[in-house]
């Protein structure tokens, strides 16, 4: 079992398969972000992803989410899904949704039933301006495809003031007929993403905006949930708010991360990383390194800022960009 100094049991691993992406979401991968992609030689191969995952499963991990960059950009994403489906874990995926149609059969075969698709606008033109790609129709069509195939679909919406906060009601109206689960995410600060506290639309503000049309009923939260869930009577779908900035949920955190170059991060906002891939390639046991990394986990937000209560300056937070971490 993996437990940190604050008695938090860690049984959820998020693995980033790549730092590349076919979209260019302004808040995640800004055009002016100084960066280069990792060379293939420093990235985990499919077999290495499996070896690292197996070490975590051996220590009690019960859920693995594949993310990125865009995980389905990797040509061997299907092979990785197949390899991981042999383990006794719940498999999950976070994707921008563009390639879902090409992967549908592999996704079904892997036994994966829950997929998070990112979609920040229901307007084609705005989707284009946020992501830099005219792919709204494909993503929206793929969400419909997943729903038809009875996947549990969560739609991630990063809410940014002045960019898409006028669409909150539209997203919730969509849940009337469609069994989609919208997750409004408070905008978070990462290297180079021009974060500013004035752009954050908080959990409270989201609820206030929705109250003009809906009676939103809070539903039960489970111990490790990051999202505050709500339902509306008569709606096929639900919505939730991920309140990282206004109401951090670190006390129930059970998450660990592996970047595509095989570094372990004990928190989304951790400054330090532990290289697992190099020792793995040398044939060493990585379990002591995993434990050591977890031991160093800070109580809250990587020990780097205080959410919205302190004066957070994004440029002072030492971290990778979100596309390099794996959201
Ligand atoms: N490419 C995939 C996708 O877009 O779903 C997976 C990787 S992406 C980094 C994972 C999630 O992080 C997405 O839902 C994205 O919207 C979210 N994200 C990225 N940058 C963020 C930020 N600054 N604040 C909040 N959420 C962010
Ligand atoms: Fe790509 Fe996902 Fe980041 Fe958008 S949020 S740039 S789709 S990794």
PDB file of C-alpha atoms in Angstrom, residues 197-312:
ATOM      1  CA  UNK A 197      -6.664  35.005 -10.683  1.00  0.00           C
ATOM      2  CA  UNK A 198      -9.156  37.333 -12.383  1.00  0.00           C
ATOM      3  CA  UNK A 199      -9.667  34.695 -15.102  1.00  0.00           C
ATOM      4  CA  UNK A 200     -10.746  32.009 -12.620  1.00  0.00           C
ATOM      5  CA  UNK A 201     -14.488  31.394 -12.420  1.00  0.00           C
ATOM      6  CA  UNK A 202     -14.975  29.755  -9.047  1.00  0.00           C
ATOM      7  CA  UNK A 203     -17.208  26.909  -7.942  1.00  0.00           C
ATOM      8  CA  UNK A 204     -19.472  29.447  -6.173  1.00  0.00           C
ATOM      9  CA  UNK A 205     -19.652  31.707  -9.208  1.00  0.00           C
ATOM     10  CA  UNK A 206     -20.500  28.770 -11.474  1.00  0.00           C
ATOM     11  CA  UNK A 207     -23.368  27.737  -9.185  1.00  0.00           C
ATOM     12  CA  UNK A 208     -24.633  31.322  -9.036  1.00  0.00           C
ATOM     13  CA  UNK A 209     -24.671  31.561 -12.825  1.00  0.00           C
ATOM     14  CA  UNK A 210     -26.575  28.287 -13.145  1.00  0.00           C
ATOM     15  CA  UNK A 211     -29.114  29.258 -10.466  1.00  0.00           C
ATOM     16  CA  UNK A 212     -30.740  31.705 -12.909  1.00  0.00           C
ATOM     17  CA  UNK A 213     -32.241  28.705 -14.724  1.00  0.00           C
ATOM     18  CA  UNK A 214     -31.683  25.522 -12.731  1.00  0.00           C
ATOM     19  CA  UNK A 215     -32.254  24.106  -9.305  1.00  0.00           C
ATOM     20  CA  UNK A 216     -28.982  22.234  -8.760  1.00  0.00           C
ATOM     21  CA  UNK A 217     -28.933  19.540  -6.124  1.00  0.00           C
ATOM     22  CA  UNK A 218     -25.605  18.499  -4.585  1.00  0.00           C
ATOM     23  CA  UNK A 219     -25.071  14.740  -4.705  1.00  0.00           C
ATOM     24  CA  UNK A 220     -22.895  12.430  -2.680  1.00  0.00           C
ATOM     25  CA  UNK A 221     -19.108  12.742  -2.912  1.00  0.00           C
ATOM     26  CA  UNK A 222     -16.768   9.805  -2.448  1.00  0.00           C
ATOM     27  CA  UNK A 223     -13.601  10.065  -0.343  1.00  0.00           C
ATOM     28  CA  UNK A 224     -11.156  10.764  -3.195  1.00  0.00           C
ATOM     29  CA  UNK A 225     -13.431  12.756  -5.507  1.00  0.00           C
ATOM     30  CA  UNK A 226     -11.922  15.901  -6.927  1.00  0.00           C
ATOM     31  CA  UNK A 227     -15.232  17.017  -8.389  1.00  0.00           C
ATOM     32  CA  UNK A 228     -18.190  18.451  -6.487  1.00  0.00           C
ATOM     33  CA  UNK A 229     -21.141  16.706  -8.177  1.00  0.00           C
ATOM     34  CA  UNK A 230     -24.665  18.045  -8.862  1.00  0.00           C
ATOM     35  CA  UNK A 231     -27.846  16.782 -10.479  1.00  0.00           C
ATOM     36  CA  UNK A 232     -30.882  18.500 -11.856  1.00  0.00           C
ATOM     37  CA  UNK A 233     -34.222  16.757 -11.623  1.00  0.00           C
ATOM     38  CA  UNK A 234     -35.336  15.384 -14.996  1.00  0.00           C
ATOM     39  CA  UNK A 235     -31.884  15.627 -16.626  1.00  0.00           C
ATOM     40  CA  UNK A 236     -30.296  12.556 -18.203  1.00  0.00           C
ATOM     41  CA  UNK A 237     -26.788  13.819 -17.410  1.00  0.00           C
ATOM     42  CA  UNK A 238     -25.149  15.588 -14.476  1.00  0.00           C
ATOM     43  CA  UNK A 239     -22.520  18.231 -13.864  1.00  0.00           C
ATOM     44  CA  UNK A 240     -19.703  18.746 -11.376  1.00  0.00           C
ATOM     45  CA  UNK A 241     -17.148  21.409 -10.531  1.00  0.00           C
ATOM     46  CA  UNK A 242     -13.448  20.768 -10.043  1.00  0.00           C
ATOM     47  CA  UNK A 243     -12.595  23.500  -7.578  1.00  0.00           C
ATOM     48  CA  UNK A 244      -8.808  23.196  -7.390  1.00  0.00           C
ATOM     49  CA  UNK A 245      -8.291  26.926  -6.984  1.00  0.00           C
ATOM     50  CA  UNK A 246     -11.151  28.087  -4.765  1.00  0.00           C
ATOM     51  CA  UNK A 247     -11.612  24.962  -2.635  1.00  0.00           C
ATOM     52  CA  UNK A 248      -8.614  22.624  -3.029  1.00  0.00           C
ATOM     53  CA  UNK A 249      -9.373  18.975  -2.278  1.00  0.00           C
ATOM     54  CA  UNK A 250      -5.819  17.910  -1.364  1.00  0.00           C
ATOM     55  CA  UNK A 251      -6.817  16.268   1.932  1.00  0.00           C
ATOM     56  CA  UNK A 252      -8.402  13.370   0.025  1.00  0.00           C
ATOM     57  CA  UNK A 253      -5.775  13.134  -2.707  1.00  0.00           C
ATOM     58  CA  UNK A 254      -4.944   9.623  -3.932  1.00  0.00           C
ATOM     59  CA  UNK A 255      -3.186  10.571  -7.185  1.00  0.00           C
ATOM     60  CA  UNK A 256       0.301  10.087  -8.528  1.00  0.00           C
ATOM     61  CA  UNK A 257       1.585  10.890 -11.994  1.00  0.00           C
ATOM     62  CA  UNK A 258       4.119   9.594 -14.486  1.00  0.00           C
ATOM     63  CA  UNK A 259       5.290  11.893 -17.257  1.00  0.00           C
ATOM     64  CA  UNK A 260       5.976  10.551 -20.731  1.00  0.00           C
ATOM     65  CA  UNK A 261       9.729  10.607 -20.003  1.00  0.00           C
ATOM     66  CA  UNK A 262       9.172   8.368 -16.996  1.00  0.00           C
ATOM     67  CA  UNK A 263       9.397  10.871 -14.147  1.00  0.00           C
ATOM     68  CA  UNK A 264       7.122  10.426 -11.156  1.00  0.00           C
ATOM     69  CA  UNK A 265       5.308  13.488  -9.818  1.00  0.00           C
ATOM     70  CA  UNK A 266       3.620  13.094  -6.456  1.00  0.00           C
ATOM     71  CA  UNK A 267       1.302  16.045  -7.185  1.00  0.00           C
ATOM     72  CA  UNK A 268       0.083  17.924 -10.254  1.00  0.00           C
ATOM     73  CA  UNK A 269       1.866  20.974  -8.835  1.00  0.00           C
ATOM     74  CA  UNK A 270       4.991  19.277  -7.478  1.00  0.00           C
ATOM     75  CA  UNK A 271       8.261  20.985  -8.289  1.00  0.00           C
ATOM     76  CA  UNK A 272      10.389  17.903  -7.774  1.00  0.00           C
ATOM     77  CA  UNK A 273      10.243  14.772  -9.870  1.00  0.00           C
ATOM     78  CA  UNK A 274      11.698  11.298  -9.439  1.00  0.00           C
ATOM     79  CA  UNK A 275      13.196   9.578 -12.442  1.00  0.00           C
ATOM     80  CA  UNK A 276      11.879   6.016 -12.645  1.00  0.00           C
ATOM     81  CA  UNK A 277      12.696   5.288 -16.272  1.00  0.00           C
ATOM     82  CA  UNK A 278      16.506   5.513 -16.074  1.00  0.00           C
ATOM     83  CA  UNK A 279      16.747   3.105 -13.102  1.00  0.00           C
ATOM     84  CA  UNK A 280      14.190   0.815 -14.776  1.00  0.00           C
ATOM     85  CA  UNK A 281      16.382   0.724 -17.900  1.00  0.00           C
ATOM     86  CA  UNK A 282      19.352  -0.185 -15.703  1.00  0.00           C
ATOM     87  CA  UNK A 283      17.337  -3.110 -14.369  1.00  0.00           C
ATOM     88  CA  UNK A 284      16.923  -1.645 -10.875  1.00  0.00           C
ATOM     89  CA  UNK A 285      13.945  -2.048  -8.561  1.00  0.00           C
ATOM     90  CA  UNK A 286      11.891   1.161  -8.795  1.00  0.00           C
ATOM     91  CA  UNK A 287       9.564   0.462  -5.853  1.00  0.00           C
ATOM     92  CA  UNK A 288      11.860   2.128  -3.246  1.00  0.00           C
ATOM     93  CA  UNK A 289      12.018   5.223  -5.494  1.00  0.00           C
ATOM     94  CA  UNK A 290       8.215   5.328  -5.779  1.00  0.00           C
ATOM     95  CA  UNK A 291       7.931   5.190  -1.976  1.00  0.00           C
ATOM     96  CA  UNK A 292      10.582   7.876  -1.503  1.00  0.00           C
ATOM     97  CA  UNK A 293       8.854  10.168  -3.973  1.00  0.00           C
ATOM     98  CA  UNK A 294       5.509   9.736  -2.228  1.00  0.00           C
ATOM     99  CA  UNK A 295       7.124  10.323   1.156  1.00  0.00           C
ATOM    100  CA  UNK A 296       8.116  13.802  -0.051  1.00  0.00           C
ATOM    101  CA  UNK A 297       4.574  14.763  -1.065  1.00  0.00           C
ATOM    102  CA  UNK A 298       3.496  18.135   0.316  1.00  0.00           C
ATOM    103  CA  UNK A 299       0.208  18.604   2.120  1.00  0.00           C
ATOM    104  CA  UNK A 300      -1.360  20.948  -0.402  1.00  0.00           C
ATOM    105  CA  UNK A 301      -0.917  22.110  -4.013  1.00  0.00           C
ATOM    106  CA  UNK A 302       2.656  20.872  -4.255  1.00  0.00           C
ATOM    107  CA  UNK A 303       3.599  23.287  -1.451  1.00  0.00           C
ATOM    108  CA  UNK A 304       3.888  25.977  -4.111  1.00  0.00           C
ATOM    109  CA  UNK A 305       0.820  28.189  -3.647  1.00  0.00           C
ATOM    110  CA  UNK A 306      -2.392  28.587  -1.691  1.00  0.00           C
ATOM    111  CA  UNK A 307      -5.133  28.466  -4.295  1.00  0.00           C
ATOM    112  CA  UNK A 308      -7.067  31.701  -4.544  1.00  0.00           C
ATOM    113  CA  UNK A 309      -6.600  32.660  -0.906  1.00  0.00           C
ATOM    114  CA  UNK A 310      -2.968  33.761  -1.244  1.00  0.00           C
ATOM    115  CA  UNK A 311      -1.409  35.979  -3.881  1.00  0.00           C
ATOM    116  CA  UNK A 312      -0.567  33.360  -6.455  1.00  0.00           C
TER     117      UNK A 312
END
